[in-house]
Amino acid sequence: MKVVILCGGKGTRLREETEFKPKPMVEIGGRPILWHIMRHYAHYGYNEFVLALGYKGHAIKDYFLSYHYQQNDVTVNTGSGSVEVHPGKGDVDWKVTLVDTGEDTLKGARIAMLAPHIDSEEFMVTYGDGVSDVDLDKLKQKHHSSGATGTFTGVRMPSRFGAVQTDDGGKVLSWEEKPLLEEYINSGFFIFKREFLSYLTKDPMCDLEKKPLERLASEGKMAMYKHDGFWHCMDTQREYHLLNEMWASNKAPWRTWK
């Protein structure tokens, strides 16, 4: 099963980091967040990725084009220009397809443009800016048992504010700092049947979360896998620092691999 990762966003709220590189290349612990996401999928046996590139996509291409050389020792003959790679230190074995889908293209159109590279009856999709310890085996099981065309991973977000309950006289009965909201939100980590591609168009304004998913839901062909574990996106400087602090302190729940 192919894994589609949407890597085209500009990350305007992370401008200090994304002025010279795309958001998926912003680092956590010295590695791009994209690498962390891919390691999680690889932990569950998914090693074939199709990346939808956009803003500064050349940086992602350059990263993977040189990955093998950067991870291993090399001998360079400066006269002939030949390079001998001494394998043995590589940490991953992935097949990565990199597709330029345009700088301003919305997510639905990006996926539609990847169709020639999606040759499996099912495929997974996620965003290039969120990490999680979501159990991908259970996500797939939920998708199959529901019979849905598309299944997304829902998470509960903490409230921005504390919650206080009082009686009629104003006496405080409970105080809870930033409780989890009852509603679930879309965290990404989708799985789709191939037929979902027919819901998309290459029109640059085709947005995944608008008409395609709204139509799928209205037709009763969408399911949600509830994930009560860890999930966090990296939209702001505060979140960037938080994720790096978690990694540095060996308290990164999304590190599911050894």
Short mmCIF file of C-alpha atoms in Angstrom, two decimals:
data_model
loop_
_atom_site.label_atom_id
_atom_site.label_comp_id
_atom_site.label_asym_id
_atom_site.label_seq_id
_atom_site.Cartn_x
_atom_site.Cartn_y
_atom_site.Cartn_z
CA MET A 1 0.00 0.00 0.00
CA LYS A 2 1.37 3.39 -1.02
CA VAL A 3 1.56 6.24 1.50
CA VAL A 4 0.82 9.71 0.14
CA ILE A 5 2.30 12.60 2.11
CA LEU A 6 1.18 16.14 1.38
CA CYS A 7 4.33 18.27 1.43
CA GLY A 8 3.33 21.40 -0.47
CA GLY A 9 2.28 23.84 2.25
CA LYS A 10 4.10 27.12 2.86
CA GLY A 11 3.95 27.08 6.67
CA THR A 12 3.44 30.83 6.93
CA ARG A 13 2.99 30.69 10.72
CA LEU A 14 6.46 29.15 10.98
CA ARG A 15 8.08 31.83 8.85
CA GLU A 16 11.33 31.84 10.85
CA GLU A 17 11.83 28.21 9.85
CA THR A 18 10.10 28.07 6.47
CA GLU A 19 11.51 31.15 4.77
CA PHE A 20 14.22 29.03 3.18
CA LYS A 21 12.76 25.50 3.34
CA PRO A 22 9.37 23.80 3.10
CA LYS A 23 7.49 23.00 6.29
CA PRO A 24 8.07 19.21 6.13
CA MET A 25 11.81 19.90 6.23
CA VAL A 26 11.64 21.78 9.55
CA GLU A 27 13.66 19.67 11.95
CA ILE A 28 12.90 17.86 15.17
CA GLY A 29 16.07 16.65 16.84
CA GLY A 30 18.16 17.31 13.74
CA ARG A 31 15.85 15.39 11.37
CA PRO A 32 13.02 16.80 9.21
CA ILE A 33 9.56 16.22 10.63
CA LEU A 34 8.89 14.42 7.33
CA TRP A 35 11.51 11.81 8.28
CA HIS A 36 9.78 11.26 11.64
CA ILE A 37 6.43 10.73 9.90
CA MET A 38 7.93 8.27 7.43
CA ARG A 39 9.71 6.33 10.17
CA HIS A 40 6.36 5.83 11.89
CA TYR A 41 4.80 4.41 8.73
CA ALA A 42 7.84 2.24 8.09
CA HIS A 43 7.50 0.83 11.61
CA TYR A 44 4.19 -0.67 10.45
CA GLY A 45 5.70 -2.02 7.23
CA TYR A 46 4.82 0.78 4.83
CA ASN A 47 7.98 1.62 2.88
CA GLU A 48 6.66 3.07 -0.39
CA PHE A 49 5.91 6.77 -0.33
CA VAL A 50 4.57 9.27 -2.84
CA LEU A 51 5.30 12.86 -1.86
CA ALA A 52 3.25 15.76 -3.23
CA LEU A 53 5.71 18.63 -3.49
CA GLY A 54 4.95 22.33 -3.74
CA TYR A 55 6.58 25.25 -1.96
CA LYS A 56 10.39 24.87 -2.16
CA GLY A 57 9.93 21.24 -3.17
CA HIS A 58 13.49 21.14 -4.53
CA ALA A 59 14.73 21.00 -0.92
CA ILE A 60 12.87 17.73 -0.37
CA LYS A 61 14.14 16.34 -3.68
CA ASP A 62 17.71 17.27 -2.78
CA TYR A 63 17.32 15.64 0.64
CA PHE A 64 16.33 12.27 -0.79
CA LEU A 65 18.67 12.42 -3.79
CA SER A 66 21.63 12.71 -1.42
CA TYR A 67 20.20 10.56 1.40
CA HIS A 68 22.15 7.40 0.50
CA TYR A 69 25.42 9.31 0.29
CA GLN A 70 24.83 11.24 3.50
CA GLN A 71 24.02 8.11 5.49
CA ASN A 72 27.03 6.04 4.37
CA ASP A 73 30.78 6.45 4.05
CA VAL A 74 31.96 7.35 0.54
CA THR A 75 35.18 7.41 -1.44
CA VAL A 76 35.44 10.16 -4.04
CA ASN A 77 37.91 10.10 -6.93
CA THR A 78 38.46 13.78 -7.67
CA GLY A 79 40.10 13.02 -11.01
CA SER A 80 37.36 10.91 -12.56
CA GLY A 81 34.50 12.14 -10.43
CA SER A 82 33.52 8.59 -9.51
CA VAL A 83 31.96 7.93 -6.14
CA GLU A 84 32.12 4.63 -4.27
CA VAL A 85 29.55 4.17 -1.52
CA HIS A 86 30.45 1.93 1.41
CA PRO A 87 27.01 0.71 2.52
CA GLY A 88 26.23 -0.46 6.00
CA LYS A 89 25.16 2.65 7.87
CA GLY A 90 21.86 3.32 6.13
CA ASP A 91 18.99 3.55 8.60
CA VAL A 92 16.04 3.11 6.23
CA ASP A 93 15.11 1.26 3.03
CA TRP A 94 12.35 3.25 1.36
CA LYS A 95 11.08 3.80 -2.16
CA VAL A 96 10.21 7.48 -2.45
CA THR A 97 8.45 9.05 -5.45
CA LEU A 98 8.65 12.85 -5.53
CA VAL A 99 6.07 14.70 -7.64
CA ASP A 100 5.91 18.45 -8.23
CA THR A 101 2.24 19.36 -7.82
CA GLY A 102 2.56 23.16 -7.94
CA GLU A 103 3.21 25.81 -5.35
CA ASP A 104 -0.37 27.03 -4.84
CA THR A 105 -2.31 23.83 -5.54
CA LEU A 106 -4.79 22.72 -2.88
CA LYS A 107 -4.59 19.28 -1.30
CA GLY A 108 -7.31 17.47 -3.25
CA ALA A 109 -5.75 18.43 -6.57
CA ARG A 110 -2.31 17.40 -5.32
CA ILE A 111 -3.59 13.89 -4.60
CA ALA A 112 -5.33 13.74 -7.99
CA MET A 113 -2.01 14.54 -9.68
CA LEU A 114 -0.41 11.58 -7.89
CA ALA A 115 -2.91 9.07 -9.32
CA PRO A 116 -0.45 7.59 -11.89
CA HIS A 117 1.85 6.66 -9.01
CA ILE A 118 -0.85 5.06 -6.84
CA ASP A 119 -1.15 1.49 -8.12
CA SER A 120 -2.68 -0.17 -5.07
CA GLU A 121 -6.38 -0.78 -4.37
CA GLU A 122 -6.00 1.18 -1.15
CA PHE A 123 -3.67 3.99 -0.19
CA MET A 124 -2.89 6.04 2.87
CA VAL A 125 -2.67 9.83 3.07
CA THR A 126 -1.26 12.12 5.72
CA TYR A 127 -0.04 15.67 6.13
CA GLY A 128 3.65 16.56 6.25
CA ASP A 129 3.47 18.49 9.51
CA GLY A 130 1.97 16.21 12.18
CA VAL A 131 3.38 13.40 14.31
CA SER A 132 1.44 10.74 16.19
CA ASP A 133 1.65 7.28 17.74
CA VAL A 134 -1.54 6.23 15.93
CA ASP A 135 -1.77 2.46 15.51
CA LEU A 136 -1.87 2.07 11.73
CA ASP A 137 -2.86 -1.59 11.97
CA LYS A 138 -5.98 -0.67 13.94
CA LEU A 139 -6.71 2.17 11.53
CA LYS A 140 -6.66 -0.31 8.65
CA GLN A 141 -8.82 -2.79 10.58
CA LYS A 142 -11.39 -0.06 11.26
CA HIS A 143 -11.39 0.89 7.60
CA HIS A 144 -11.99 -2.68 6.48
CA SER A 145 -14.64 -3.50 9.07
CA SER A 146 -16.59 -0.32 8.27
CA GLY A 147 -16.69 -0.96 4.54
CA ALA A 148 -16.09 2.78 4.05
CA THR A 149 -14.44 4.33 1.02
CA GLY A 150 -12.42 6.59 3.29
CA THR A 151 -11.45 6.49 6.97
CA PHE A 152 -9.75 9.28 8.86
CA THR A 153 -8.14 9.37 12.28
CA GLY A 154 -10.01 11.56 14.74
CA VAL A 155 -8.40 13.04 17.83
CA ARG A 156 -9.73 15.15 20.69
CA MET A 157 -8.03 18.49 21.13
CA PRO A 158 -7.44 20.10 24.51
CA SER A 159 -9.37 23.30 25.11
CA ARG A 160 -7.39 26.53 24.96
CA PHE A 161 -8.89 27.47 28.33
CA GLY A 162 -9.61 25.86 31.68
CA ALA A 163 -13.14 24.68 32.48
CA VAL A 164 -14.92 25.57 35.71
CA GLN A 165 -18.24 24.22 37.00
CA THR A 166 -20.20 26.08 39.66
CA ASP A 167 -23.49 25.75 41.46
CA ASP A 168 -26.23 28.40 41.27
CA GLY A 169 -24.61 30.35 44.10
CA GLY A 170 -21.23 30.57 42.35
CA LYS A 171 -19.50 27.95 44.48
CA VAL A 172 -16.83 26.22 42.42
CA LEU A 173 -17.57 22.50 42.11
CA SER A 174 -14.70 21.54 39.80
CA TRP A 175 -11.71 23.06 38.09
CA GLU A 176 -10.06 21.41 35.11
CA GLU A 177 -7.15 23.00 33.29
CA LYS A 178 -7.55 22.73 29.50
CA PRO A 179 -9.79 19.64 29.38
CA LEU A 180 -10.13 17.57 26.22
CA LEU A 181 -12.98 18.75 24.04
CA GLU A 182 -15.80 16.31 23.34
CA GLU A 183 -15.62 16.82 19.59
CA TYR A 184 -13.14 14.96 17.43
CA ILE A 185 -11.09 16.72 14.77
CA ASN A 186 -9.33 15.42 11.70
CA SER A 187 -5.67 14.69 12.44
CA GLY A 188 -4.90 13.35 8.99
CA PHE A 189 -3.74 9.71 8.85
CA PHE A 190 -6.33 8.65 6.26
CA ILE A 191 -6.85 5.43 4.38
CA PHE A 192 -8.84 5.39 1.14
CA LYS A 193 -10.05 2.92 -1.42
CA ARG A 194 -8.70 3.74 -4.85
CA GLU A 195 -12.20 4.74 -6.00
CA PHE A 196 -11.86 7.91 -3.90
CA LEU A 197 -9.61 9.33 -6.63
CA SER A 198 -12.75 9.84 -8.74
CA TYR A 199 -13.94 12.37 -6.15
CA LEU A 200 -10.93 14.56 -6.89
CA THR A 201 -9.96 16.76 -9.81
CA LYS A 202 -6.72 18.36 -10.95
CA ASP A 203 -8.30 21.79 -10.64
CA PRO A 204 -5.79 23.62 -8.39
CA MET A 205 -8.72 24.80 -6.22
CA CYS A 206 -9.86 21.25 -5.38
CA ASP A 207 -9.40 21.09 -1.61
CA LEU A 208 -9.44 17.69 0.09
CA GLU A 209 -11.39 18.76 3.17
CA LYS A 210 -14.09 20.60 1.23
CA LYS A 211 -16.24 19.02 -1.49
CA PRO A 212 -14.46 15.63 -1.77
CA LEU A 213 -14.70 14.68 1.91
CA GLU A 214 -18.03 16.46 2.38
CA ARG A 215 -19.46 14.42 -0.49
CA LEU A 216 -17.99 11.20 0.88
CA ALA A 217 -19.57 11.91 4.28
CA SER A 218 -22.96 12.85 2.79
CA GLU A 219 -23.00 9.55 0.89
CA GLY A 220 -22.32 7.61 4.09
CA LYS A 221 -18.99 6.33 2.81
CA MET A 222 -16.71 7.78 5.46
CA ALA A 223 -15.65 6.33 8.81
CA MET A 224 -13.60 7.65 11.71
CA TYR A 225 -10.98 5.78 13.68
CA LYS A 226 -10.82 7.26 17.17
CA HIS A 227 -7.29 7.76 18.41
CA ASP A 228 -6.94 8.65 22.09
CA GLY A 229 -3.16 8.60 22.09
CA PHE A 230 -0.64 11.23 21.10
CA TRP A 231 -0.98 13.58 18.13
CA HIS A 232 0.55 16.98 17.54
CA CYS A 233 0.94 19.22 14.54
CA MET A 234 3.71 21.76 14.07
CA ASP A 235 2.06 25.01 13.01
CA THR A 236 3.75 27.60 15.23
CA GLN A 237 7.09 28.40 16.81
CA ARG A 238 5.69 27.31 20.16
CA GLU A 239 4.80 23.87 18.76
CA TYR A 240 8.19 23.64 17.02
CA HIS A 241 9.98 24.22 20.34
CA LEU A 242 7.63 21.88 22.21
CA LEU A 243 8.26 18.94 19.85
CA ASN A 244 12.01 19.52 19.94
CA GLU A 245 11.96 19.62 23.73
CA MET A 246 10.04 16.35 23.84
CA TRP A 247 12.55 14.71 21.51
CA ALA A 248 15.55 16.02 23.44
CA SER A 249 14.16 14.71 26.73
CA ASN A 250 13.43 11.25 25.27
CA LYS A 251 9.71 11.84 25.78
CA ALA A 252 8.55 11.69 22.18
CA PRO A 253 5.49 9.39 22.00
CA TRP A 254 5.56 9.34 18.20
CA ARG A 255 8.90 7.51 18.25
CA THR A 256 7.40 4.07 17.66
CA TRP A 257 10.49 2.68 15.96
CA LYS A 258 13.66 1.39 17.60
#
